[in-house]
Amino acid sequence: AGGAATPDEAGIVAAAAAKVRDAEARLREEEKGDQAPPRHQRHEAPKGELVCDGEQTDHEIIYWREVPGDMAYESEVTPHHDEHHKKYLTFEYDSGGWNNVRMGVECVVVLAHATGRTLVAPPGQNLYLLGAASTNKDTGKKEKKKLGFADFFVMDRLKTQEGMHMLTMEDFLRRQMTEVANVTKRPAKTDLWGTELWKYMRTNSDAIPAYGGTVVAMPRANPTAATKKADAATLGVYASGRKVSAYDAATRAARHVHIGGKGKHRVLNHFYAFGFFGDPGQRSFYRRLIRDSMRYRDEIQCAGARVVDAARAHSRALGFDGTFYALHIRRGDFQFKEVKIGARAIVKNLRGHSIIPKGALVYLATDDPDGVCRGCMVNRKACPVGVKDMKGCPEDPSWDGFVENGWTVTVLRNYTAALEGVNPNYFGMVDSIVCSRAAEFAGTWFSTFTGYIHRLRGYHGLGEHTYYHTTGKVDLARSPKSTRTTTR
């Protein structure tokens, strides 16, 4: 035991791996065609709706679809009709930046739907880096507000999807007062918030699974010996060495499951790398559920559409055909200091003009639009001025290297007319929409914001025109391992 594999064993492993690759190839081909059952017809499904200024709008940013049958689909993992109103899933928002929050929310939406649990939306709270004051349209005054689920995502689709049931936290706490037999486990009030709320959840829930960093394997409804064997092989490839957690009997029996926000309970993962479904049809459904129902609300999408139009007009004014390119450059307090490099290094990594041509309009989505690395931190300390050769502190933080390479640089604030009246907390989301439509895009390695842009570009069929500008990582956006297991 523990020694090298024999030739026979190695041959068996190689044959199993080949079978998995063949199965995945067949699945990809099936998903390109119209071979799925009617409820999962995807190809030629009509484009989703977008309403801007009260009118239905057809725009290039629309990637979501109205797939026949999807709104009626219920998971086969759990007998929903008996359990939806009896079992609950609560969760804490991630304590990191917005895209960490979004990733966690997507995972719990899939988990709630797949397991037949009513999803309880946390109350609005102070989210990291999303504290900008916005103008109240009724009073005209600037005000700050606590933000939550409904401030960012289109909620009507989730609420009307037959397999998805949702509650507000206040309604859930009200149910706790009558449904929980043990009086000591009932909440003191229905408006618990912040530390008091999460302490109650952690103390009084029936299960807090340690799903952090793992793949949660969902059972098939009616498994056979053959499907179990095939699923085990596929799961091995899918997990790529990560720990596999099961939605086990104890968790399934729990009335109230809580997903924590820290340590081994923190769900910081792409939803497609978090839950594993052996059934290819079910696997495809959850990818579409997030694509079509967990999109940004129309107010954000419409602002993105206006900025895309403005960028194309800018390109035409420069004598081009409306084509523009984009980079996401993360600096500031980003903990991965090796990715914070100067413009000249980025140009070198992107091979001069081989990806983005000379003369191009290049849209920068960045937390450093002035190119001064304001707020740049290394080991929790500000970068010293004029420093040389300190990883994480570019010697020249300006964007001059881009200009020297023949590019015209632009940023979101150059399109103020398109942003009139838009909540400034939405600006990062608008940036992601603009980047999703660029002819070529390069982002920051390790960034979950870049990861989301990569996914949006995949929805638009632009995955092969997507890169990283980080040293040694330029072409990894299209590697099989990146699309299967990347979590950052």
Short mmCIF file of C-alpha atoms in Angstrom, two decimals:
data_model
loop_
_atom_site.label_atom_id
_atom_site.label_comp_id
_atom_site.label_asym_id
_atom_site.label_seq_id
_atom_site.Cartn_x
_atom_site.Cartn_y
_atom_site.Cartn_z
CA ALA A 1 0.00 0.00 0.00
CA GLY A 2 1.21 3.50 -0.81
CA GLY A 3 3.72 2.26 -3.42
CA ALA A 4 3.87 3.03 -7.12
CA ALA A 5 1.02 1.75 -9.27
CA THR A 6 1.61 -1.46 -11.20
CA PRO A 7 1.38 -1.34 -15.01
CA ASP A 8 -2.06 -2.98 -14.81
CA GLU A 9 -3.29 -0.44 -12.24
CA ALA A 10 -1.88 2.44 -14.26
CA GLY A 11 -3.65 1.11 -17.33
CA ILE A 12 -6.97 0.91 -15.48
CA VAL A 13 -6.59 4.49 -14.20
CA ALA A 14 -5.68 5.75 -17.67
CA ALA A 15 -8.67 3.97 -19.20
CA ALA A 16 -11.01 5.44 -16.55
CA ALA A 17 -9.64 8.93 -17.18
CA ALA A 18 -10.14 8.47 -20.92
CA LYS A 19 -13.75 7.44 -20.34
CA VAL A 20 -14.35 10.56 -18.24
CA ARG A 21 -12.85 12.77 -20.95
CA ASP A 22 -15.02 11.09 -23.57
CA ALA A 23 -18.12 11.54 -21.39
CA GLU A 24 -17.35 15.22 -20.87
CA ALA A 25 -16.77 15.69 -24.60
CA ARG A 26 -20.12 14.06 -25.38
CA LEU A 27 -21.82 16.30 -22.82
CA ARG A 28 -20.32 19.42 -24.40
CA GLU A 29 -21.53 18.31 -27.81
CA GLU A 30 -25.02 17.59 -26.45
CA GLU A 31 -25.18 21.03 -24.87
CA LYS A 32 -24.40 22.60 -28.24
CA GLY A 33 -27.36 20.95 -29.92
CA ASP A 34 -31.04 20.48 -29.34
CA GLN A 35 -30.92 16.98 -27.94
CA ALA A 36 -32.11 17.75 -24.39
CA PRO A 37 -35.67 17.03 -23.20
CA PRO A 38 -38.22 19.78 -23.93
CA ARG A 39 -37.98 21.30 -20.44
CA HIS A 40 -34.24 21.86 -21.01
CA GLN A 41 -34.35 23.20 -24.56
CA ARG A 42 -31.66 25.87 -24.61
CA HIS A 43 -30.55 26.48 -28.16
CA GLU A 44 -32.62 29.08 -29.92
CA ALA A 45 -34.29 30.00 -26.63
CA PRO A 46 -35.48 33.62 -26.88
CA LYS A 47 -33.37 36.37 -25.37
CA GLY A 48 -34.35 37.56 -21.94
CA GLU A 49 -36.04 40.88 -21.35
CA LEU A 50 -34.42 44.16 -20.38
CA VAL A 51 -36.48 47.22 -19.48
CA CYS A 52 -34.76 50.60 -19.57
CA ASP A 53 -36.62 53.85 -18.85
CA GLY A 54 -39.90 51.97 -18.88
CA GLU A 55 -39.40 50.44 -22.33
CA GLN A 56 -38.34 46.96 -23.35
CA THR A 57 -34.87 47.20 -24.85
CA ASP A 58 -32.92 44.89 -27.14
CA HIS A 59 -29.23 45.37 -26.47
CA GLU A 60 -25.97 43.52 -27.00
CA ILE A 61 -25.38 43.15 -23.25
CA ILE A 62 -28.29 40.68 -22.89
CA TYR A 63 -26.96 37.18 -22.33
CA TRP A 64 -29.78 35.69 -20.27
CA ARG A 65 -32.40 33.51 -21.94
CA GLU A 66 -36.00 32.41 -21.50
CA VAL A 67 -35.51 28.65 -21.66
CA PRO A 68 -38.81 26.73 -21.99
CA GLY A 69 -39.52 24.65 -18.90
CA ASP A 70 -36.82 26.12 -16.67
CA MET A 71 -39.21 28.18 -14.55
CA ALA A 72 -41.15 25.01 -13.69
CA TYR A 73 -38.16 22.80 -12.90
CA GLU A 74 -37.85 21.30 -9.43
CA SER A 75 -34.83 19.40 -8.17
CA GLU A 76 -35.06 15.64 -8.00
CA VAL A 77 -32.76 15.49 -4.98
CA THR A 78 -35.54 16.27 -2.47
CA PRO A 79 -39.34 15.76 -2.53
CA HIS A 80 -40.04 19.49 -2.57
CA HIS A 81 -43.74 19.74 -2.04
CA ASP A 82 -43.50 18.03 1.34
CA GLU A 83 -40.48 19.91 2.60
CA HIS A 84 -40.20 23.45 1.20
CA HIS A 85 -42.19 25.09 3.96
CA LYS A 86 -40.75 22.92 6.71
CA LYS A 87 -37.02 23.24 6.11
CA TYR A 88 -34.87 26.34 5.85
CA LEU A 89 -31.46 27.51 4.70
CA THR A 90 -30.01 30.67 6.24
CA PHE A 91 -26.65 32.16 5.37
CA GLU A 92 -24.25 34.97 6.16
CA TYR A 93 -22.86 37.31 3.53
CA ASP A 94 -19.14 36.95 2.94
CA SER A 95 -17.07 39.56 4.77
CA GLY A 96 -14.96 40.32 1.69
CA GLY A 97 -15.61 42.49 -1.34
CA TRP A 98 -18.75 42.44 -3.46
CA ASN A 99 -17.72 39.64 -5.79
CA ASN A 100 -16.94 37.39 -2.84
CA VAL A 101 -20.43 38.18 -1.56
CA ARG A 102 -21.95 37.41 -4.97
CA MET A 103 -20.15 34.09 -5.24
CA GLY A 104 -21.42 32.98 -1.85
CA VAL A 105 -24.99 34.00 -2.68
CA GLU A 106 -24.90 32.05 -5.96
CA CYS A 107 -23.73 28.93 -4.11
CA VAL A 108 -26.50 29.09 -1.51
CA VAL A 109 -29.15 29.71 -4.19
CA VAL A 110 -28.09 26.49 -5.93
CA LEU A 111 -27.92 24.65 -2.61
CA ALA A 112 -31.38 25.82 -1.52
CA HIS A 113 -33.03 24.90 -4.82
CA ALA A 114 -31.29 21.55 -5.10
CA THR A 115 -32.13 20.52 -1.53
CA GLY A 116 -35.70 21.80 -1.49
CA ARG A 117 -35.13 24.28 1.31
CA THR A 118 -36.69 27.71 1.71
CA LEU A 119 -33.89 30.26 1.32
CA VAL A 120 -33.89 33.03 3.91
CA ALA A 121 -32.40 36.29 2.64
CA PRO A 122 -30.28 38.14 5.19
CA PRO A 123 -31.39 41.67 6.09
CA GLY A 124 -29.61 44.64 4.55
CA GLN A 125 -26.22 45.31 6.05
CA ASN A 126 -23.04 47.31 5.60
CA LEU A 127 -21.16 45.53 2.82
CA TYR A 128 -17.41 46.01 2.42
CA LEU A 129 -16.51 48.86 0.02
CA LEU A 130 -20.18 49.47 -0.81
CA GLY A 131 -20.93 52.35 1.53
CA ALA A 132 -21.23 55.23 -0.93
CA ALA A 133 -24.19 57.55 -0.43
CA SER A 134 -26.78 57.57 -3.22
CA THR A 135 -29.41 60.13 -4.14
CA ASN A 136 -32.95 59.39 -2.97
CA LYS A 137 -35.06 59.85 -6.11
CA ASP A 138 -38.05 61.03 -4.07
CA THR A 139 -36.32 63.56 -1.81
CA GLY A 140 -33.24 64.41 -3.88
CA LYS A 141 -31.10 64.03 -0.76
CA LYS A 142 -27.94 61.98 -0.40
CA GLU A 143 -28.31 59.06 1.96
CA LYS A 144 -26.60 55.83 2.90
CA LYS A 145 -28.49 52.59 3.28
CA LYS A 146 -27.79 49.05 4.29
CA LEU A 147 -27.68 46.80 1.25
CA GLY A 148 -28.93 43.29 0.64
CA PHE A 149 -29.97 40.64 -1.87
CA ALA A 150 -32.72 42.63 -3.59
CA ASP A 151 -30.58 45.74 -4.12
CA PHE A 152 -28.49 43.96 -6.74
CA PHE A 153 -30.29 40.98 -8.24
CA VAL A 154 -33.50 40.53 -10.22
CA MET A 155 -35.73 38.93 -7.62
CA ASP A 156 -38.98 38.29 -9.48
CA ARG A 157 -37.59 35.31 -11.43
CA LEU A 158 -36.26 33.57 -8.34
CA LYS A 159 -39.48 34.16 -6.45
CA THR A 160 -41.65 32.75 -9.26
CA GLN A 161 -39.42 29.78 -10.11
CA GLU A 162 -41.46 26.77 -8.95
CA GLY A 163 -38.57 25.00 -7.26
CA MET A 164 -37.37 28.11 -5.40
CA HIS A 165 -38.95 29.33 -2.18
CA MET A 166 -37.75 32.41 -0.31
CA LEU A 167 -38.42 34.26 2.92
CA THR A 168 -37.24 37.49 4.47
CA MET A 169 -35.28 37.16 7.68
CA GLU A 170 -38.06 38.88 9.61
CA ASP A 171 -40.62 36.34 8.37
CA PHE A 172 -38.30 33.47 9.22
CA LEU A 173 -37.75 34.72 12.77
CA ARG A 174 -41.50 35.07 13.14
CA ARG A 175 -41.88 31.42 12.13
CA GLN A 176 -39.18 30.45 14.60
CA MET A 177 -41.36 31.83 17.39
CA THR A 178 -44.13 29.36 16.61
CA GLU A 179 -42.49 26.40 14.87
CA VAL A 180 -39.60 25.78 17.26
CA ALA A 181 -40.74 23.56 20.10
CA ASN A 182 -37.85 24.40 22.43
CA VAL A 183 -38.70 27.79 23.87
CA THR A 184 -35.04 28.54 24.62
CA LYS A 185 -34.23 28.33 20.90
CA ARG A 186 -36.82 30.90 19.88
CA PRO A 187 -35.60 34.41 18.99
CA ALA A 188 -36.25 37.29 21.37
CA LYS A 189 -37.56 39.44 18.52
CA THR A 190 -38.05 39.45 14.74
CA ASP A 191 -35.71 42.30 13.91
CA LEU A 192 -32.42 40.79 15.04
CA TRP A 193 -29.50 42.29 13.13
CA GLY A 194 -25.74 42.13 12.86
CA THR A 195 -23.75 40.30 15.52
CA GLU A 196 -26.87 39.54 17.54
CA LEU A 197 -28.55 37.89 14.54
CA TRP A 198 -25.58 35.74 13.53
CA LYS A 199 -24.97 34.64 17.11
CA TYR A 200 -28.57 33.45 17.26
CA MET A 201 -28.22 31.57 13.94
CA ARG A 202 -24.97 29.86 14.89
CA THR A 203 -26.30 28.85 18.28
CA ASN A 204 -29.79 27.68 17.36
CA SER A 205 -29.60 26.17 13.87
CA ASP A 206 -29.78 22.40 13.58
CA ALA A 207 -26.78 22.01 11.27
CA ILE A 208 -23.85 24.20 10.20
CA PRO A 209 -22.06 22.16 7.52
CA ALA A 210 -18.35 22.72 6.96
CA TYR A 211 -18.59 23.23 3.20
CA GLY A 212 -15.77 25.76 2.93
CA GLY A 213 -13.26 24.81 0.21
CA THR A 214 -15.08 21.60 -0.65
CA VAL A 215 -17.18 20.16 -3.45
CA VAL A 216 -20.68 19.30 -2.25
CA ALA A 217 -21.80 16.12 -4.01
CA MET A 218 -25.54 15.91 -4.58
CA PRO A 219 -27.16 12.48 -4.89
CA ARG A 220 -29.19 11.36 -7.88
CA ALA A 221 -32.87 10.71 -7.33
CA ASN A 222 -32.77 7.07 -8.49
CA PRO A 223 -29.14 5.97 -8.74
CA THR A 224 -28.10 2.67 -10.26
CA ALA A 225 -24.85 0.79 -9.89
CA ALA A 226 -23.79 2.08 -13.30
CA THR A 227 -24.59 5.75 -12.57
CA LYS A 228 -22.88 5.55 -9.17
CA LYS A 229 -19.72 4.25 -10.80
CA ALA A 230 -19.81 6.85 -13.56
CA ASP A 231 -20.56 9.69 -11.14
CA ALA A 232 -17.67 8.68 -8.88
CA ALA A 233 -15.26 8.81 -11.82
CA THR A 234 -16.57 12.18 -13.03
CA LEU A 235 -16.52 13.60 -9.49
CA GLY A 236 -12.89 12.65 -9.12
CA VAL A 237 -11.99 14.72 -12.17
CA TYR A 238 -14.33 17.54 -11.14
CA ALA A 239 -12.92 17.83 -7.62
CA SER A 240 -9.29 17.82 -8.80
CA GLY A 241 -7.97 16.94 -5.36
CA ARG A 242 -10.36 19.06 -3.30
CA LYS A 243 -12.22 17.51 -0.39
CA VAL A 244 -15.67 16.17 -1.26
CA SER A 245 -18.56 16.80 1.14
CA ALA A 246 -21.85 14.97 0.89
CA TYR A 247 -25.31 16.33 1.50
CA ASP A 248 -25.63 13.59 4.07
CA ALA A 249 -28.57 12.14 5.95
CA ALA A 250 -27.99 14.24 9.08
CA THR A 251 -27.92 17.50 7.13
CA ARG A 252 -30.88 16.40 5.04
CA ALA A 253 -32.91 15.70 8.20
CA ALA A 254 -32.10 19.05 9.82
CA ARG A 255 -34.98 21.53 9.86
CA HIS A 256 -32.72 24.60 9.83
CA VAL A 257 -29.35 24.55 8.08
CA HIS A 258 -27.11 27.60 8.47
CA ILE A 259 -24.19 28.51 6.20
CA GLY A 260 -21.66 30.50 8.19
CA GLY A 261 -19.34 33.17 6.84
CA LYS A 262 -16.01 32.29 8.42
CA GLY A 263 -13.38 29.57 8.52
CA LYS A 264 -14.40 26.11 7.42
CA HIS A 265 -18.01 27.27 7.02
CA ARG A 266 -17.19 30.08 4.59
CA VAL A 267 -18.45 29.31 1.10
CA LEU A 268 -16.08 31.21 -1.20
CA ASN A 269 -16.33 29.33 -4.45
CA HIS A 270 -17.75 29.58 -7.94
CA PHE A 271 -21.16 27.93 -7.87
CA TYR A 272 -20.23 25.57 -10.73
CA ALA A 273 -17.22 24.35 -8.74
CA PHE A 274 -19.17 24.14 -5.46
CA GLY A 275 -22.02 21.74 -6.18
CA PHE A 276 -21.58 18.50 -8.12
CA PHE A 277 -24.52 16.89 -9.90
CA GLY A 278 -23.99 13.54 -11.58
CA ASP A 279 -27.04 14.03 -13.78
CA PRO A 280 -25.86 16.14 -16.76
CA GLY A 281 -29.33 17.61 -17.23
CA GLN A 282 -29.46 18.79 -13.64
CA ARG A 283 -25.92 20.12 -13.87
CA SER A 284 -26.89 22.18 -16.91
CA PHE A 285 -30.05 23.47 -15.27
CA TYR A 286 -28.17 25.01 -12.34
CA ARG A 287 -25.75 26.73 -14.68
CA ARG A 288 -28.74 28.25 -16.45
CA LEU A 289 -30.51 29.09 -13.19
CA ILE A 290 -27.63 31.35 -12.16
CA ARG A 291 -27.14 32.74 -15.66
CA ASP A 292 -30.80 33.61 -16.22
CA SER A 293 -32.17 34.28 -12.74
CA MET A 294 -29.20 35.58 -10.74
CA ARG A 295 -28.38 38.51 -12.95
CA TYR A 296 -28.06 42.15 -11.96
CA ARG A 297 -31.26 44.14 -11.84
CA ASP A 298 -32.29 46.23 -14.85
CA GLU A 299 -31.14 49.52 -13.34
CA ILE A 300 -27.57 48.19 -13.32
CA GLN A 301 -27.82 46.47 -16.70
CA CYS A 302 -29.23 49.59 -18.37
CA ALA A 303 -26.42 51.74 -17.00
CA GLY A 304 -23.95 49.19 -18.37
CA ALA A 305 -25.67 49.30 -21.75
CA ARG A 306 -25.40 53.09 -21.87
CA VAL A 307 -21.69 53.02 -21.05
CA VAL A 308 -21.06 50.32 -23.68
CA ASP A 309 -22.81 52.55 -26.22
CA ALA A 310 -20.73 55.53 -25.08
CA ALA A 311 -17.48 53.56 -25.38
CA ARG A 312 -18.40 52.47 -28.90
CA ALA A 313 -19.21 56.08 -29.82
CA HIS A 314 -15.83 57.09 -28.37
CA SER A 315 -14.14 54.46 -30.56
CA ARG A 316 -15.90 55.75 -33.65
CA ALA A 317 -14.86 59.31 -32.79
CA LEU A 318 -11.26 58.07 -32.84
CA GLY A 319 -11.77 56.78 -36.38
CA PHE A 320 -12.48 53.13 -35.57
CA ASP A 321 -15.57 50.98 -36.08
CA GLY A 322 -16.81 51.09 -32.49
CA THR A 323 -14.52 48.33 -31.27
CA PHE A 324 -12.95 48.78 -27.84
CA TYR A 325 -10.77 46.66 -25.56
CA ALA A 326 -10.68 46.33 -21.78
CA LEU A 327 -8.42 45.60 -18.82
CA HIS A 328 -9.33 44.99 -15.19
CA ILE A 329 -6.47 46.19 -12.99
CA ARG A 330 -6.87 45.56 -9.26
CA ARG A 331 -4.63 47.45 -6.86
CA GLY A 332 -5.56 49.13 -3.59
CA ASP A 333 -5.78 46.79 -0.61
CA PHE A 334 -5.70 43.61 -2.71
CA GLN A 335 -3.76 41.06 -0.65
CA PHE A 336 -2.03 39.37 -3.58
CA LYS A 337 0.84 41.81 -4.00
CA GLU A 338 2.50 39.95 -6.89
CA VAL A 339 -0.33 40.95 -9.26
CA LYS A 340 0.04 44.70 -8.64
CA ILE A 341 2.34 45.63 -11.50
CA GLY A 342 2.90 48.72 -13.63
CA ALA A 343 1.52 49.53 -17.07
CA ARG A 344 4.76 48.74 -18.89
CA ALA A 345 4.89 45.28 -17.31
CA ILE A 346 1.28 44.68 -18.39
CA VAL A 347 2.12 45.72 -21.97
CA LYS A 348 5.06 43.31 -21.95
CA ASN A 349 2.92 40.47 -20.59
CA LEU A 350 0.26 41.07 -23.25
CA ARG A 351 2.96 40.87 -25.91
CA GLY A 352 2.86 44.46 -27.10
CA HIS A 353 0.23 44.70 -29.82
CA SER A 354 -0.44 40.99 -30.37
CA ILE A 355 -3.66 41.00 -28.32
CA ILE A 356 -4.65 44.66 -28.18
CA PRO A 357 -3.63 46.52 -31.35
CA LYS A 358 -1.86 49.85 -31.59
CA GLY A 359 -4.22 52.81 -31.56
CA ALA A 360 -6.95 50.89 -29.71
CA LEU A 361 -9.36 52.42 -27.21
CA VAL A 362 -8.67 50.57 -23.95
CA TYR A 363 -11.23 50.75 -21.16
CA LEU A 364 -9.72 50.37 -17.68
CA ALA A 365 -11.90 48.89 -14.96
CA THR A 366 -9.82 49.74 -11.92
CA ASP A 367 -9.83 50.92 -8.33
CA ASP A 368 -6.99 53.28 -9.33
CA PRO A 369 -8.29 55.42 -12.21
CA ASP A 370 -5.72 58.16 -11.55
CA GLY A 371 -2.80 55.72 -11.84
CA VAL A 372 -1.24 56.73 -8.52
CA CYS A 373 -1.78 53.51 -6.54
CA ARG A 374 -3.59 55.45 -3.85
CA GLY A 375 -4.44 53.05 -1.06
CA CYS A 376 -1.99 50.42 -2.29
CA MET A 377 -0.95 48.29 0.64
CA VAL A 378 1.80 45.76 1.28
CA ASN A 379 1.66 43.80 4.53
CA ARG A 380 -1.09 46.18 5.66
CA LYS A 381 1.13 49.22 5.21
CA ALA A 382 0.89 51.91 2.54
CA CYS A 383 3.40 51.71 -0.29
CA PRO A 384 6.26 54.15 0.33
CA VAL A 385 6.58 56.97 -2.20
CA GLY A 386 9.20 56.49 -4.93
CA VAL A 387 10.01 52.96 -3.89
CA LYS A 388 11.83 50.64 -6.27
CA ASP A 389 11.66 46.87 -6.58
CA MET A 390 9.08 46.29 -3.83
CA LYS A 391 6.60 43.62 -4.81
CA GLY A 392 3.08 45.07 -4.70
CA CYS A 393 4.26 48.68 -5.09
CA PRO A 394 4.75 49.56 -8.79
CA GLU A 395 7.73 51.85 -9.27
CA ASP A 396 5.65 53.81 -11.78
CA PRO A 397 1.94 53.39 -10.99
CA SER A 398 0.83 55.66 -13.84
CA TRP A 399 -0.81 54.48 -17.03
CA ASP A 400 1.87 56.15 -19.17
CA GLY A 401 3.10 52.78 -20.38
CA PHE A 402 -0.23 52.21 -22.11
CA VAL A 403 -0.05 55.56 -23.86
CA GLU A 404 3.53 54.85 -24.92
CA ASN A 405 2.27 51.60 -26.46
CA GLY A 406 -0.12 53.58 -28.64
CA TRP A 407 -3.33 52.94 -26.71
CA THR A 408 -6.00 55.50 -25.85
CA VAL A 409 -6.96 54.93 -22.22
CA THR A 410 -10.43 55.58 -20.84
CA VAL A 411 -12.23 54.90 -17.54
CA LEU A 412 -15.82 54.86 -16.27
CA ARG A 413 -15.85 58.46 -15.05
CA ASN A 414 -15.33 59.67 -18.62
CA TYR A 415 -18.95 58.68 -19.38
CA THR A 416 -20.79 60.69 -16.73
CA ALA A 417 -23.84 61.34 -18.93
CA ALA A 418 -24.47 57.59 -19.09
CA LEU A 419 -24.24 57.37 -15.29
CA GLU A 420 -26.60 60.16 -14.34
CA GLY A 421 -28.72 59.13 -11.37
CA VAL A 422 -27.02 55.74 -10.98
CA ASN A 423 -26.23 54.58 -7.44
CA PRO A 424 -22.42 54.79 -7.12
CA ASN A 425 -22.44 51.42 -5.34
CA TYR A 426 -23.32 49.95 -8.74
CA PHE A 427 -20.30 51.37 -10.57
CA GLY A 428 -18.18 48.21 -10.17
CA MET A 429 -21.01 46.12 -11.60
CA VAL A 430 -21.31 48.53 -14.52
CA ASP A 431 -17.57 48.10 -15.12
CA SER A 432 -18.03 44.33 -15.36
CA ILE A 433 -20.81 44.71 -17.95
CA VAL A 434 -18.65 47.02 -20.09
CA CYS A 435 -15.69 44.64 -19.92
CA SER A 436 -17.94 41.75 -20.95
CA ARG A 437 -18.44 43.36 -24.36
CA ALA A 438 -14.84 44.31 -25.15
CA ALA A 439 -13.26 42.72 -28.23
CA GLU A 440 -10.38 41.43 -26.08
CA PHE A 441 -10.11 41.49 -22.30
CA ALA A 442 -7.33 40.85 -19.80
CA GLY A 443 -7.89 40.75 -16.05
CA THR A 444 -6.09 40.34 -12.75
CA TRP A 445 -5.11 36.86 -11.57
CA PHE A 446 -6.71 35.92 -8.22
CA SER A 447 -9.45 38.53 -8.63
CA THR A 448 -13.04 37.32 -8.22
CA PHE A 449 -14.13 40.43 -10.14
CA THR A 450 -12.03 39.33 -13.12
CA GLY A 451 -13.44 35.82 -12.70
CA TYR A 452 -16.98 37.12 -13.05
CA ILE A 453 -16.09 39.08 -16.18
CA HIS A 454 -14.60 35.90 -17.64
CA ARG A 455 -17.90 34.14 -17.03
CA LEU A 456 -19.96 36.95 -18.59
CA ARG A 457 -17.72 36.87 -21.64
CA GLY A 458 -18.27 33.12 -21.86
CA TYR A 459 -22.02 33.74 -21.92
CA HIS A 460 -21.43 36.10 -24.84
CA GLY A 461 -19.20 33.62 -26.70
CA LEU A 462 -16.05 35.67 -26.04
CA GLY A 463 -14.24 33.18 -23.84
CA GLU A 464 -11.47 32.67 -26.38
CA HIS A 465 -10.76 36.40 -26.32
CA THR A 466 -10.13 36.54 -22.58
CA TYR A 467 -6.75 36.71 -20.81
CA TYR A 468 -4.91 37.66 -17.64
CA HIS A 469 -2.32 40.43 -17.70
CA THR A 470 -0.50 38.98 -14.68
CA THR A 471 3.07 37.75 -15.18
CA GLY A 472 3.12 34.07 -16.09
CA LYS A 473 -0.69 33.78 -16.22
CA VAL A 474 -1.66 35.43 -19.51
CA ASP A 475 -3.22 32.46 -21.28
CA LEU A 476 -4.55 30.53 -18.28
CA ALA A 477 -8.12 31.86 -18.53
CA ARG A 478 -8.84 29.23 -21.14
CA SER A 479 -7.16 26.27 -19.43
CA PRO A 480 -9.42 23.34 -18.41
CA LYS A 481 -8.29 23.51 -14.80
CA SER A 482 -9.10 27.22 -14.58
CA THR A 483 -12.66 26.79 -15.83
CA ARG A 484 -13.27 23.73 -13.65
CA THR A 485 -11.76 24.50 -10.25
CA THR A 486 -10.61 28.11 -9.86
CA THR A 487 -12.05 29.55 -6.65
CA ARG A 488 -10.56 33.00 -6.37
#
